[in-house]
Coordinates of C-alpha atoms in Angstrom, one line a residue:
Chain I
M50 CA -97.4 -41.2 -133.5
K51 CA -99.0 -38.1 -131.9
H52 CA -97.4 -35.9 -134.6
I53 CA -98.8 -38.1 -137.4
L54 CA -102.3 -37.9 -135.9
I55 CA -102.1 -34.1 -135.6
L56 CA -100.9 -33.9 -139.2
F57 CA -103.8 -36.0 -140.4
F58 CA -106.2 -33.9 -138.4
V59 CA -104.8 -30.7 -139.9
L60 CA -105.0 -32.2 -143.4
F61 CA -108.6 -33.3 -142.9
T62 CA -109.7 -30.0 -141.5
Y63 CA -107.7 -27.9 -143.9
Q64 CA -110.8 -27.0 -146.1
C65 CA -113.1 -26.5 -143.2
G66 CA -114.0 -23.0 -142.3
K67 CA -112.6 -21.7 -145.5
D68 CA -114.3 -18.5 -146.5
L69 CA -116.2 -19.6 -149.6
S70 CA -118.4 -16.5 -150.1
P71 CA -116.2 -13.5 -150.2
F72 CA -118.2 -11.9 -153.0
G73 CA -121.7 -12.5 -151.8
G74 CA -124.9 -12.2 -153.8
E75 CA -126.9 -14.3 -156.2
V76 CA -126.0 -15.5 -159.6
N77 CA -127.2 -12.9 -162.1
V78 CA -128.3 -14.3 -165.5
T79 CA -129.2 -11.4 -167.7
P80 CA -132.0 -12.1 -170.2
L81 CA -130.9 -12.4 -173.8
P82 CA -131.0 -9.1 -175.7
K83 CA -134.0 -8.7 -178.1
R84 CA -132.9 -9.7 -181.5
L85 CA -134.6 -7.6 -184.2
K86 CA -133.4 -9.1 -187.4
P87 CA -131.7 -12.5 -187.3
E88 CA -129.9 -13.5 -190.5
W89 CA -130.7 -17.2 -190.8
P90 CA -128.2 -19.2 -192.8
N91 CA -130.3 -20.9 -195.5
P92 CA -128.4 -23.2 -195.6
E93 CA -125.1 -21.3 -195.5
W94 CA -123.8 -18.2 -193.7
K95 CA -123.6 -14.9 -195.5
V96 CA -120.0 -13.8 -195.7
V97 CA -119.2 -10.1 -195.2
T98 CA -116.2 -7.9 -194.3
P99 CA -115.6 -7.4 -190.5
E100 CA -115.9 -3.6 -190.9
S101 CA -119.4 -3.9 -192.3
V102 CA -120.6 -5.3 -189.0
G103 CA -118.4 -3.1 -186.7
V104 CA -115.3 -5.3 -186.3
S105 CA -111.7 -4.2 -187.0
S106 CA -109.8 -6.4 -189.5
A107 CA -106.6 -5.2 -188.1
K108 CA -107.5 -6.3 -184.6
L109 CA -108.8 -9.7 -185.9
K110 CA -105.2 -10.2 -187.2
L111 CA -104.2 -10.5 -183.6
V112 CA -106.8 -13.1 -183.0
D113 CA -105.5 -14.9 -186.1
E114 CA -101.9 -14.7 -184.8
Y115 CA -102.9 -16.0 -181.3
A116 CA -104.9 -18.9 -182.7
F117 CA -102.7 -20.0 -185.6
T118 CA -99.1 -19.4 -184.5
R119 CA -97.6 -22.8 -183.9
T120 CA -95.2 -23.3 -181.1
G121 CA -94.3 -27.0 -181.6
D122 CA -94.4 -29.5 -184.5
D123 CA -96.8 -32.4 -184.9
T124 CA -94.4 -35.0 -183.7
D125 CA -94.1 -33.6 -180.2
R126 CA -97.8 -32.5 -180.2
K127 CA -96.9 -29.4 -178.2
G128 CA -98.1 -25.8 -178.3
R129 CA -101.3 -24.4 -179.7
R130 CA -102.6 -26.6 -182.4
T131 CA -105.6 -24.9 -184.0
D132 CA -107.5 -26.6 -186.7
A133 CA -110.3 -24.1 -187.4
V134 CA -111.6 -20.7 -186.2
V135 CA -114.9 -19.3 -187.4
I136 CA -116.3 -16.0 -186.2
L137 CA -119.8 -14.6 -186.8
R138 CA -121.2 -11.2 -186.0
N139 CA -124.9 -10.3 -186.4
G140 CA -125.5 -13.7 -188.1
K141 CA -122.8 -13.0 -190.8
L142 CA -119.5 -14.7 -191.2
I143 CA -116.6 -12.3 -190.8
Y144 CA -113.6 -14.6 -190.2
E145 CA -112.8 -18.2 -191.2
K146 CA -109.5 -20.0 -191.3
Y147 CA -108.4 -23.7 -191.3
A148 CA -105.1 -25.5 -190.7
R149 CA -103.6 -28.9 -190.5
N150 CA -105.6 -30.3 -193.4
F151 CA -108.9 -29.2 -192.1
K152 CA -111.2 -27.3 -194.5
Q153 CA -114.6 -25.7 -194.6
D154 CA -116.4 -29.0 -195.5
K155 CA -114.4 -31.4 -193.1
V156 CA -116.0 -32.5 -189.9
H157 CA -114.0 -32.3 -186.7
I158 CA -114.3 -34.3 -183.5
T159 CA -116.0 -32.1 -180.9
W160 CA -115.4 -34.3 -177.8
S161 CA -117.4 -32.8 -175.0
V162 CA -119.1 -30.1 -177.1
S163 CA -121.3 -33.2 -178.0
K164 CA -122.7 -32.9 -174.4
S165 CA -124.1 -29.5 -175.2
I166 CA -125.9 -30.8 -178.3
L167 CA -127.2 -33.8 -176.4
Q168 CA -128.7 -31.1 -174.1
T169 CA -130.4 -29.6 -177.3
M170 CA -132.0 -33.1 -177.8
Y171 CA -133.4 -32.7 -174.2
G172 CA -134.7 -29.3 -175.0
I173 CA -136.7 -30.9 -177.9
A174 CA -137.9 -33.8 -175.8
V175 CA -139.1 -31.4 -173.1
K176 CA -140.8 -29.2 -175.6
D177 CA -142.5 -32.3 -177.1
G178 CA -143.8 -33.1 -173.6
L179 CA -142.1 -36.5 -173.5
I180 CA -140.0 -35.7 -170.5
K181 CA -139.9 -33.4 -167.6
L182 CA -136.8 -31.9 -166.0
D183 CA -137.7 -33.2 -162.5
D184 CA -138.7 -36.7 -163.6
P185 CA -136.6 -39.3 -161.8
G186 CA -134.4 -41.0 -164.4
Y187 CA -135.7 -44.4 -163.5
Y188 CA -139.2 -43.5 -164.7
H189 CA -137.8 -43.8 -168.2
Y190 CA -134.7 -46.0 -167.6
E191 CA -134.7 -49.2 -165.6
P192 CA -131.0 -49.4 -164.7
L193 CA -131.4 -46.3 -162.5
S194 CA -133.9 -48.2 -160.3
R195 CA -131.2 -50.4 -158.7
D196 CA -131.8 -48.9 -155.2
E197 CA -133.6 -46.1 -153.4
A198 CA -130.5 -43.8 -153.7
H199 CA -130.3 -44.2 -157.4
K200 CA -134.0 -43.6 -157.8
K201 CA -133.5 -40.1 -156.5
I202 CA -131.4 -39.1 -159.6
T203 CA -133.5 -36.8 -161.8
I204 CA -133.1 -35.6 -165.4
R205 CA -132.2 -32.1 -164.0
H206 CA -129.5 -33.6 -161.8
L207 CA -128.0 -35.3 -164.7
L208 CA -128.1 -32.2 -166.9
N209 CA -126.5 -30.2 -164.0
M210 CA -123.7 -32.9 -163.7
S211 CA -124.9 -33.5 -160.2
S212 CA -126.0 -37.1 -160.2
G213 CA -123.7 -38.0 -157.3
L214 CA -122.5 -41.1 -159.1
T215 CA -118.9 -42.1 -158.3
A216 CA -117.4 -41.4 -161.7
E217 CA -113.7 -40.6 -162.3
E218 CA -113.3 -38.2 -165.2
G219 CA -109.5 -38.3 -165.2
Y220 CA -108.3 -38.9 -168.7
E221 CA -104.6 -39.1 -169.5
S222 CA -103.8 -38.2 -165.9
G223 CA -105.1 -41.3 -164.3
P224 CA -106.1 -43.9 -166.9
L225 CA -106.2 -46.8 -164.5
K226 CA -109.2 -45.8 -162.5
S227 CA -110.7 -43.4 -165.0
S228 CA -114.4 -44.3 -165.5
V229 CA -114.5 -42.3 -168.7
I230 CA -111.7 -44.4 -170.2
A231 CA -113.3 -47.6 -169.0
M232 CA -116.7 -46.4 -170.4
L233 CA -115.4 -45.5 -173.8
Y234 CA -112.8 -48.1 -174.4
T235 CA -113.1 -51.2 -172.1
R236 CA -115.7 -52.3 -169.6
G237 CA -118.4 -49.9 -170.5
R238 CA -118.1 -49.6 -174.3
Q239 CA -120.8 -52.2 -175.1
D240 CA -123.5 -50.2 -173.2
M241 CA -122.2 -47.0 -171.7
G242 CA -125.5 -45.9 -170.1
S243 CA -125.9 -49.2 -168.1
F244 CA -122.2 -49.2 -167.1
C245 CA -122.6 -45.7 -165.7
A246 CA -126.0 -46.2 -164.0
N247 CA -124.4 -49.1 -162.1
L248 CA -121.7 -46.9 -160.4
P249 CA -122.2 -46.4 -156.7
L250 CA -123.2 -43.0 -155.3
R251 CA -120.8 -40.8 -153.5
S252 CA -123.2 -37.9 -152.6
E253 CA -126.9 -37.1 -152.5
P254 CA -128.1 -36.5 -156.0
G255 CA -128.3 -32.7 -156.8
T256 CA -125.9 -31.6 -154.1
H257 CA -122.4 -31.9 -155.7
V258 CA -121.3 -30.8 -159.1
Y259 CA -118.9 -33.3 -160.6
Y260 CA -118.3 -33.1 -164.3
S261 CA -118.9 -36.6 -165.7
S262 CA -119.3 -38.1 -169.1
C263 CA -121.3 -40.8 -167.4
D264 CA -124.1 -38.4 -166.6
T265 CA -124.4 -37.5 -170.3
N266 CA -124.4 -41.1 -171.5
I267 CA -127.1 -42.0 -169.0
L268 CA -129.1 -39.1 -170.5
S269 CA -128.5 -40.5 -174.0
A270 CA -129.7 -44.0 -172.9
I271 CA -132.8 -42.4 -171.3
L272 CA -133.7 -40.8 -174.6
K273 CA -133.4 -44.1 -176.4
K274 CA -136.1 -45.5 -174.0
V275 CA -138.2 -42.4 -174.3
Y276 CA -138.3 -42.3 -178.1
G277 CA -137.9 -46.0 -178.9
K278 CA -134.9 -47.3 -180.9
E279 CA -136.2 -46.4 -184.4
E280 CA -137.1 -42.8 -183.7
Y281 CA -134.0 -42.3 -181.5
D282 CA -131.7 -43.4 -184.4
K283 CA -133.1 -40.5 -186.5
L284 CA -133.6 -38.1 -183.6
P285 CA -130.6 -35.7 -183.8
F286 CA -130.6 -35.8 -187.6
E287 CA -134.3 -35.2 -188.1
K288 CA -135.0 -32.9 -185.2
I289 CA -131.8 -30.8 -185.0
F290 CA -129.5 -31.1 -187.9
K291 CA -132.0 -31.1 -190.8
P292 CA -133.9 -28.0 -189.6
L293 CA -130.6 -26.2 -189.1
G294 CA -129.4 -27.1 -192.6
I295 CA -126.6 -29.4 -191.2
S296 CA -126.1 -32.4 -193.5
N297 CA -122.4 -33.2 -193.1
V298 CA -122.4 -34.7 -189.6
T299 CA -121.4 -37.9 -187.8
F300 CA -122.7 -39.0 -184.4
E301 CA -121.0 -42.2 -183.2
R302 CA -122.7 -44.8 -181.0
D303 CA -121.7 -47.4 -178.4
G304 CA -121.9 -51.2 -178.9
S305 CA -125.7 -51.1 -178.1
G306 CA -126.5 -48.3 -180.6
T307 CA -126.7 -45.5 -178.0
Y308 CA -125.3 -42.1 -179.1
V309 CA -122.1 -41.4 -177.3
G310 CA -123.4 -38.0 -176.3
S311 CA -120.4 -37.3 -174.1
S312 CA -117.8 -37.3 -176.8
Y313 CA -118.4 -38.5 -180.4
L314 CA -120.2 -35.9 -182.4
Y315 CA -118.4 -34.6 -185.5
L316 CA -119.4 -31.3 -187.2
T317 CA -117.9 -28.7 -189.4
A318 CA -117.0 -25.4 -187.7
R319 CA -119.6 -23.5 -189.7
D320 CA -122.3 -26.0 -188.7
L321 CA -121.4 -25.9 -185.0
A322 CA -121.9 -22.2 -185.2
K323 CA -125.5 -22.9 -186.2
I324 CA -126.1 -24.6 -182.9
G325 CA -124.7 -21.5 -181.1
Y326 CA -127.0 -19.3 -183.2
L327 CA -130.0 -21.4 -182.2
Y328 CA -129.2 -20.6 -178.6
L329 CA -128.4 -17.0 -179.3
N330 CA -131.9 -16.7 -180.7
D331 CA -133.4 -18.3 -177.6
G332 CA -134.2 -21.6 -179.3
I333 CA -135.9 -20.1 -182.3
W334 CA -134.8 -20.9 -185.9
N335 CA -136.2 -19.4 -189.0
G336 CA -139.0 -18.0 -186.9
E337 CA -140.0 -21.4 -185.4
R338 CA -139.5 -22.3 -181.8
Y339 CA -137.4 -25.5 -181.3
L340 CA -136.4 -25.2 -177.6
P341 CA -138.9 -24.5 -174.8
E342 CA -139.2 -21.0 -173.5
G343 CA -136.8 -20.6 -170.6
W344 CA -134.5 -23.2 -171.9
S345 CA -131.8 -20.6 -172.7
S346 CA -131.9 -19.3 -169.1
F347 CA -131.6 -22.9 -167.8
T348 CA -128.7 -23.3 -170.2
R349 CA -126.9 -20.2 -168.8
T350 CA -127.5 -20.8 -165.1
P351 CA -124.7 -22.4 -163.1
A352 CA -125.6 -25.8 -161.6
P353 CA -127.4 -25.2 -158.3
G354 CA -125.3 -28.0 -156.8
Y355 CA -122.3 -25.6 -156.8
K356 CA -123.6 -24.1 -153.6
T357 CA -123.0 -27.3 -151.7
T358 CA -120.1 -28.8 -153.6
P359 CA -117.0 -29.2 -151.4
Y360 CA -114.4 -26.6 -152.2
S361 CA -111.5 -27.5 -154.5
E362 CA -109.0 -25.3 -156.4
D363 CA -110.2 -26.4 -159.9
L364 CA -113.9 -25.5 -159.0
A365 CA -113.4 -22.1 -160.5
E366 CA -112.0 -23.2 -163.9
D367 CA -115.3 -23.2 -165.6
N368 CA -118.9 -22.7 -164.4
Y369 CA -120.8 -25.7 -165.5
T370 CA -124.5 -25.0 -166.1
A371 CA -126.8 -27.5 -167.7
H372 CA -124.4 -29.3 -170.0
W373 CA -123.0 -25.9 -171.1
Y374 CA -120.7 -23.4 -169.5
A375 CA -121.3 -19.8 -168.4
N376 CA -119.2 -16.8 -167.5
T377 CA -121.3 -15.7 -164.6
G378 CA -119.2 -17.1 -161.8
V379 CA -121.0 -18.4 -158.7
P380 CA -120.7 -15.5 -156.3
E381 CA -122.5 -17.3 -153.5
R382 CA -119.7 -19.9 -153.6
G383 CA -116.8 -17.5 -154.1
I384 CA -116.3 -18.7 -157.7
H385 CA -115.1 -16.0 -160.1
E386 CA -116.0 -15.7 -163.8
P387 CA -113.8 -18.3 -165.6
W388 CA -113.0 -15.8 -168.5
P389 CA -112.8 -12.4 -166.7
D390 CA -111.8 -10.5 -169.9
A391 CA -114.9 -11.8 -171.9
P392 CA -118.3 -10.3 -171.5
K393 CA -120.1 -11.6 -168.5
D394 CA -123.0 -13.0 -170.6
T395 CA -120.7 -15.3 -172.6
F396 CA -121.7 -18.9 -172.6
A397 CA -120.1 -21.9 -174.2
A398 CA -119.9 -25.5 -175.3
L399 CA -116.4 -26.8 -174.5
G400 CA -114.5 -30.0 -175.3
H401 CA -111.3 -32.0 -174.7
W402 CA -108.1 -30.9 -176.4
G403 CA -109.3 -27.4 -177.2
Q404 CA -112.7 -27.7 -178.9
M405 CA -114.9 -24.6 -178.1
M406 CA -117.9 -22.6 -179.2
Y407 CA -118.7 -19.3 -177.6
V408 CA -122.0 -17.4 -177.7
I409 CA -121.7 -13.7 -176.7
P410 CA -125.2 -12.2 -176.8
S411 CA -124.2 -8.7 -175.8
L412 CA -121.8 -8.5 -178.7
D413 CA -123.9 -10.7 -181.1
L414 CA -120.9 -12.9 -181.6
I415 CA -120.5 -16.6 -182.2
V416 CA -117.0 -18.1 -182.1
V417 CA -116.0 -21.6 -183.0
R418 CA -112.5 -22.9 -182.5
F419 CA -111.3 -26.5 -183.1
G420 CA -107.9 -27.8 -182.2
D421 CA -105.8 -30.7 -181.0
D422 CA -104.0 -29.2 -177.9
R423 CA -102.4 -31.8 -175.9
E424 CA -101.1 -29.4 -173.3
K425 CA -102.7 -26.2 -171.8
A426 CA -101.1 -23.8 -174.2
F427 CA -104.3 -22.2 -175.6
I428 CA -105.7 -19.8 -173.0
K429 CA -109.4 -19.2 -173.5
N430 CA -109.5 -15.9 -171.7
D431 CA -106.6 -14.5 -173.8
F432 CA -108.3 -15.6 -177.0
L433 CA -111.7 -14.1 -175.9
K434 CA -110.1 -10.9 -174.8
L435 CA -108.6 -10.4 -178.3
I436 CA -112.0 -11.1 -179.9
K437 CA -113.8 -8.7 -177.6
E438 CA -111.2 -6.0 -178.4
S439 CA -111.7 -6.4 -182.1
V440 CA -115.3 -5.2 -181.8
I441 CA -115.3 -1.4 -182.5
R442 CA -119.0 -0.7 -182.3
Chain O
M38 CA -79.2 -57.3 -142.6
K39 CA -80.1 -59.8 -145.3
R40 CA -83.1 -60.9 -143.2
K41 CA -84.3 -57.4 -142.8
I42 CA -84.2 -56.8 -146.6
S43 CA -86.2 -60.0 -147.3
V44 CA -88.8 -59.1 -144.7
I45 CA -89.2 -55.6 -146.2
L46 CA -89.4 -57.1 -149.8
S47 CA -92.0 -59.7 -148.7
L48 CA -94.0 -56.9 -147.0
V49 CA -93.9 -54.8 -150.2
F50 CA -94.9 -57.8 -152.3
L51 CA -97.8 -58.5 -149.9
I52 CA -99.0 -54.9 -150.1
L53 CA -98.7 -55.0 -153.8
L54 CA -100.7 -58.2 -153.9
F55 CA -103.5 -56.6 -151.8
W56 CA -103.5 -53.5 -153.9
A57 CA -103.7 -55.6 -157.1
Q58 CA -106.6 -57.7 -155.7
W59 CA -108.4 -54.5 -154.5
N60 CA -108.0 -52.9 -158.0
W61 CA -108.4 -56.1 -160.1
K62 CA -111.4 -54.8 -161.9
H63 CA -109.4 -51.8 -163.2
L64 CA -106.2 -53.7 -163.7
S65 CA -107.7 -56.5 -165.7
S66 CA -109.2 -54.2 -168.3
F67 CA -106.3 -51.8 -168.4
P68 CA -104.1 -53.5 -171.1
S69 CA -107.0 -53.3 -173.5
I70 CA -107.0 -49.5 -173.4
I71 CA -104.0 -49.1 -175.7
S72 CA -105.4 -51.1 -178.6
S73 CA -109.0 -50.0 -178.2
F74 CA -108.1 -46.3 -178.0
Y75 CA -105.7 -46.5 -180.9
S76 CA -108.1 -48.5 -183.2
K77 CA -111.2 -46.4 -182.4
E78 CA -109.6 -43.0 -182.6
Y79 CA -107.6 -43.9 -185.7
C80 CA -110.7 -45.3 -187.4
S81 CA -112.7 -42.0 -186.7
C82 CA -109.7 -39.9 -187.7
Y83 CA -109.2 -41.7 -191.0
F84 CA -112.8 -42.6 -192.1
V85 CA -114.8 -39.8 -190.4
M86 CA -112.5 -36.8 -190.4
E87 CA -110.7 -38.0 -193.5
L88 CA -107.2 -37.0 -192.5
S89 CA -104.0 -38.6 -193.8
E90 CA -102.6 -41.9 -192.4
E91 CA -99.7 -40.1 -190.9
Q92 CA -101.8 -37.5 -189.2
C93 CA -104.1 -40.2 -187.8
H94 CA -101.2 -42.0 -186.3
D95 CA -100.2 -38.8 -184.6
F96 CA -103.8 -38.3 -183.4
A97 CA -104.2 -41.8 -181.9
R98 CA -100.7 -42.3 -180.6
Q99 CA -100.3 -42.9 -176.8
W100 CA -97.4 -43.2 -174.4
V101 CA -97.4 -47.0 -174.6
P102 CA -96.3 -48.1 -178.1
I103 CA -98.4 -50.5 -180.1
S104 CA -97.0 -53.8 -181.6
E105 CA -99.3 -54.4 -184.6
F106 CA -101.4 -52.1 -186.8
K107 CA -103.7 -52.9 -189.8
L108 CA -105.8 -50.4 -191.7
D109 CA -108.2 -52.4 -193.9
K110 CA -109.5 -49.9 -196.4
E111 CA -111.7 -52.5 -198.1
N112 CA -113.6 -53.5 -195.0
L113 CA -113.3 -50.0 -193.5
S114 CA -111.8 -51.2 -190.3
V115 CA -108.7 -50.7 -188.1
T116 CA -107.1 -53.4 -186.0
V117 CA -104.4 -52.7 -183.4
K118 CA -102.4 -54.9 -181.0
G119 CA -100.9 -53.4 -177.9
L120 CA -99.9 -54.8 -174.5
G121 CA -100.9 -58.2 -175.7
R122 CA -104.5 -57.3 -176.6
T123 CA -106.1 -56.9 -180.0
N124 CA -109.0 -54.6 -180.8
T125 CA -110.8 -53.7 -184.0
A126 CA -112.9 -50.6 -184.8
K127 CA -115.2 -50.6 -187.8
F128 CA -116.6 -47.7 -189.8
Q129 CA -120.4 -48.2 -189.9
S130 CA -121.7 -45.3 -192.1
K131 CA -121.4 -41.6 -192.5
E132 CA -124.1 -40.9 -189.9
Y133 CA -122.8 -43.3 -187.3
G134 CA -119.0 -43.3 -187.8
C135 CA -116.8 -45.9 -186.1
T136 CA -117.6 -48.3 -183.3
L137 CA -115.3 -50.7 -181.4
L138 CA -116.2 -54.3 -182.2
N139 CA -116.9 -56.6 -179.2
E140 CA -113.9 -58.2 -177.5

């Protein structure tokens, strides 16, 4: 009995006293480089040779090989299963390839990349003065007023994935207790925002980063209250897609007509790159400002809650910011850059089963990759390393 | 010996019962996952992404096999039965894609 007690004590205290700050220092988010001559796609991207914008075609072949070499067939769903890759430099398209029946004009599920576009909707709502980042959610959305603890959840906490709600993001790994599965397919599917707002809290809002689709769908439900149903129905189409020249797009909703901002936006690879280009240009499109000043820095800063999040091994996999990812690392917390061979200013929108869109300001690059990877065979860092090495000047 | 085994078995059964009761909320909705996932994801794969029927089966397939499947091209819906539960997803429009119908 004594031994068992000692074992429990050791297990419980294992993480205590772990050195979490071996690197020291603050997170450093470099300002976006000044862009002198953006090439706006009106409505389509200009296609040029890689060499004309300082990229080696020979080196791009290695990127092609990495992304499109299949290591398993469709029956076993193994290996790297790339559906599309689109690369842009200096606002011009230099590489584009599709596989597995996808084409230039076919939309692809983006899964959690949708979260980053929901964040764009928030940028617009903030710029329009309809919402403030530090507004408690319950100001706009009644289900968050269930008790004093829930009332502390702000819009910023939700965007930083730090609501503190007891969500379980496990997908295939633990379907029984996964709140994301219950939200999308069973108990929550009629009204995902309300299902999520009713989860109990496990930590003080703002103190722990826990990646959760629930946080996104509460944000989506809040927007419906802020804009009213009619305007909300048109919101992404009128305020984002139309100005960016995106007409071939689908955004699915739950049983109550709320956009499933966590998972169900479908775009073409070329059009997703336009979202990246909007952020590369600091929220400006065709000379007009769409996102508030400072929104890009907010987008690229790791969630402050990382500083107080309990240590776990997978904490370093990606640095979550405000519904996007950054390659800064969180030095104060001992978290390395997730993609060490990519430029440090790389930031990204990432989704389940290999959906990804990278923005690399220092190299003026946008990279979109769609796939259907059912195992971890596509290594983001290896892919980004090859892309970086293809830039010759 | 026999008595010992039956005591152990009863204990295991009791623990299982407690666990099931504790997790009833999750357990009761679990069987529906198979048919709702398959119908929703197949619907979006076929009507939104416009992939082939074969490719969409591969996309929506899970570890637990389904027992019935119906792709209704006229009504733009997909109905699937699995683990004794039936679910239907319907294509609404190009803008709003597919949604699971209420159980």
